Short mmCIF file of C-alpha atoms in Angstrom, two decimals:
data_model
loop_
_atom_site.label_atom_id
_atom_site.label_comp_id
_atom_site.label_asym_id
_atom_site.label_seq_id
_atom_site.Cartn_x
_atom_site.Cartn_y
_atom_site.Cartn_z
CA MET A 1 -7.19 -15.78 -7.26
CA GLY A 2 -7.78 -15.30 -3.56
CA THR A 3 -5.26 -14.80 -0.85
CA ALA A 4 -4.84 -17.63 1.62
CA ARG A 5 -5.81 -16.28 5.02
CA ARG A 6 -5.28 -17.90 8.38
CA PRO A 7 -8.65 -17.42 10.09
CA GLY A 8 -8.50 -18.50 13.70
CA ALA A 9 -4.71 -18.58 13.68
CA TYR A 10 -4.24 -14.87 14.41
CA VAL A 11 -2.58 -13.94 17.66
CA CYS A 12 -4.03 -10.40 17.76
CA GLY A 13 -5.68 -7.72 15.64
CA VAL A 14 -2.34 -6.41 14.45
CA ASP A 15 -1.50 -9.89 13.16
CA ALA A 16 -4.77 -10.00 11.21
CA ALA A 17 -4.25 -6.49 9.81
CA MET A 18 -0.69 -7.31 8.74
CA ASP A 19 -2.05 -10.32 6.87
CA VAL A 20 -4.12 -7.89 4.78
CA ILE A 21 -1.50 -5.17 4.24
CA GLY A 22 1.64 -7.31 4.26
CA GLY A 23 4.02 -6.85 1.38
CA LYS A 24 6.14 -4.01 0.11
CA TRP A 25 3.55 -2.29 -2.08
CA LYS A 26 0.12 -2.62 -0.45
CA VAL A 27 0.51 0.25 2.02
CA LEU A 28 1.88 2.46 -0.76
CA ILE A 29 -1.08 1.52 -2.97
CA LEU A 30 -3.40 2.53 -0.11
CA TRP A 31 -1.53 5.82 0.26
CA ALA A 32 -1.79 6.57 -3.47
CA LEU A 33 -5.49 5.66 -3.64
CA GLY A 34 -6.10 7.79 -0.55
CA GLU A 35 -5.45 10.77 -2.82
CA GLY A 36 -8.32 9.67 -5.07
CA THR A 37 -9.37 7.30 -7.85
CA CYS A 38 -6.53 6.17 -10.14
CA ARG A 39 -6.18 4.34 -13.38
CA PHE A 40 -3.61 1.55 -13.50
CA GLY A 41 -0.99 3.57 -15.40
CA ALA A 42 -1.28 6.55 -13.07
CA LEU A 43 -1.01 4.27 -10.06
CA ARG A 44 2.11 2.65 -11.48
CA ARG A 45 3.69 6.08 -12.03
CA GLU A 46 2.95 6.96 -8.38
CA LEU A 47 4.91 3.88 -7.26
CA PRO A 48 8.30 3.91 -8.97
CA GLY A 49 9.95 0.51 -8.87
CA VAL A 50 6.80 -1.63 -8.84
CA THR A 51 6.44 -3.99 -11.77
CA GLU A 52 3.18 -4.35 -13.68
CA LYS A 53 2.90 -7.98 -12.58
CA VAL A 54 3.37 -7.21 -8.88
CA LEU A 55 1.04 -4.19 -8.95
CA THR A 56 -1.66 -6.29 -10.63
CA ALA A 57 -1.27 -9.07 -8.05
CA GLN A 58 -1.33 -6.65 -5.09
CA LEU A 59 -4.42 -4.86 -6.45
CA ARG A 60 -6.20 -8.20 -6.91
CA GLU A 61 -5.43 -9.21 -3.33
CA LEU A 62 -6.63 -5.85 -1.97
CA GLU A 63 -9.77 -6.18 -4.09
CA ALA A 64 -10.39 -9.72 -2.80
CA ASP A 65 -10.05 -8.40 0.76
CA GLY A 66 -12.63 -5.67 0.11
CA ILE A 67 -10.09 -2.85 0.47
CA VAL A 68 -9.94 -1.69 -3.16
CA HIS A 69 -12.77 -1.30 -5.68
CA ARG A 70 -12.06 -1.99 -9.36
CA GLU A 71 -14.37 -0.26 -11.83
CA GLU A 72 -14.21 -1.48 -15.42
CA TYR A 73 -15.76 0.76 -18.09
CA ASP A 74 -17.14 -0.67 -21.33
CA GLU A 75 -15.16 1.61 -23.63
CA VAL A 76 -12.67 1.34 -26.43
CA PRO A 77 -9.89 1.43 -25.39
CA PRO A 78 -10.85 -0.25 -22.12
CA ARG A 79 -10.63 1.87 -18.99
CA VAL A 80 -10.22 0.56 -15.46
CA GLU A 81 -10.16 2.72 -12.35
CA TYR A 82 -9.23 1.79 -8.79
CA SER A 83 -10.50 3.42 -5.62
CA LEU A 84 -10.72 2.66 -1.92
CA THR A 85 -13.81 1.03 -0.48
CA ALA A 86 -15.19 2.11 2.90
CA ARG A 87 -13.00 -0.59 4.47
CA GLY A 88 -10.01 0.76 2.57
CA ILE A 89 -10.67 4.30 3.77
CA ALA A 90 -10.95 3.04 7.35
CA LEU A 91 -7.69 1.12 6.94
CA ASN A 92 -5.95 4.21 5.56
CA GLU A 93 -7.20 6.21 8.55
CA ALA A 94 -5.83 3.53 10.87
CA LEU A 95 -2.43 3.75 9.13
CA ALA A 96 -2.26 7.56 9.44
CA PRO A 97 -0.67 7.50 12.94
CA LEU A 98 1.98 5.08 11.65
CA GLY A 99 2.78 7.52 8.84
CA ALA A 100 2.99 10.39 11.33
CA TRP A 101 5.37 8.35 13.47
CA GLY A 102 7.58 7.63 10.43
CA LYS A 103 7.64 11.31 9.51
CA ALA A 104 8.54 12.40 13.03
CA ASN A 105 11.02 9.65 13.86
CA VAL A 106 12.63 8.73 10.56
CA LEU A 107 12.14 11.38 7.89
CA ASN A 108 12.65 14.43 10.11
CA GLY A 109 15.76 13.00 11.74
CA SER A 110 14.58 13.12 15.34
CA PRO A 111 17.18 12.70 18.10
CA ALA A 112 16.03 9.10 18.63
CA ALA A 113 16.56 8.32 14.95
CA GLY A 114 20.01 9.96 15.10
CA GLU A 115 21.09 7.67 17.94
CA VAL A 116 21.03 4.60 15.70
CA GLY A 117 24.39 3.85 14.15
CA GLU A 118 25.30 1.50 11.33
CA ASP A 119 26.97 -0.81 13.81
CA HIS A 120 23.56 -1.41 15.44
CA HIS A 121 22.58 -3.72 12.54
CA VAL A 122 19.67 -1.48 11.56
CA ALA A 123 19.23 -0.35 7.98
CA LEU A 124 19.50 3.44 7.96
CA VAL A 125 17.21 5.54 5.82
CA PRO A 126 19.16 8.16 3.85
CA ARG A 127 18.15 11.67 4.77
CA THR A 128 16.85 14.06 2.17
CA ALA A 129 17.54 17.76 2.49
#
């Protein structure tokens, strides 16, 4: 089951990258696997709210794109582990500045983030103490 890509139809590199990481869970999967190799159950616990079906589909797409490596062990019960490939590690490194921006501008309640009001038609992120 491969993901339909639009080769040649990309407007820029960001467009191509978003085609690979698009979706609610893929970036979070990359973040979790950036901490190290995970089994499916552990990965699912790291991502509260993701269903088994969606996590499986997202992992398959990331594997097809060469971002995630799936290692299946011939054991009883079966054991499968997921890790980042070299491309996945490079992608995670490229996403690090985006995470830093989110921390500084959204999570830490910077003045710029505080200027946005609910009447600006922007979904506000609840602050945690």
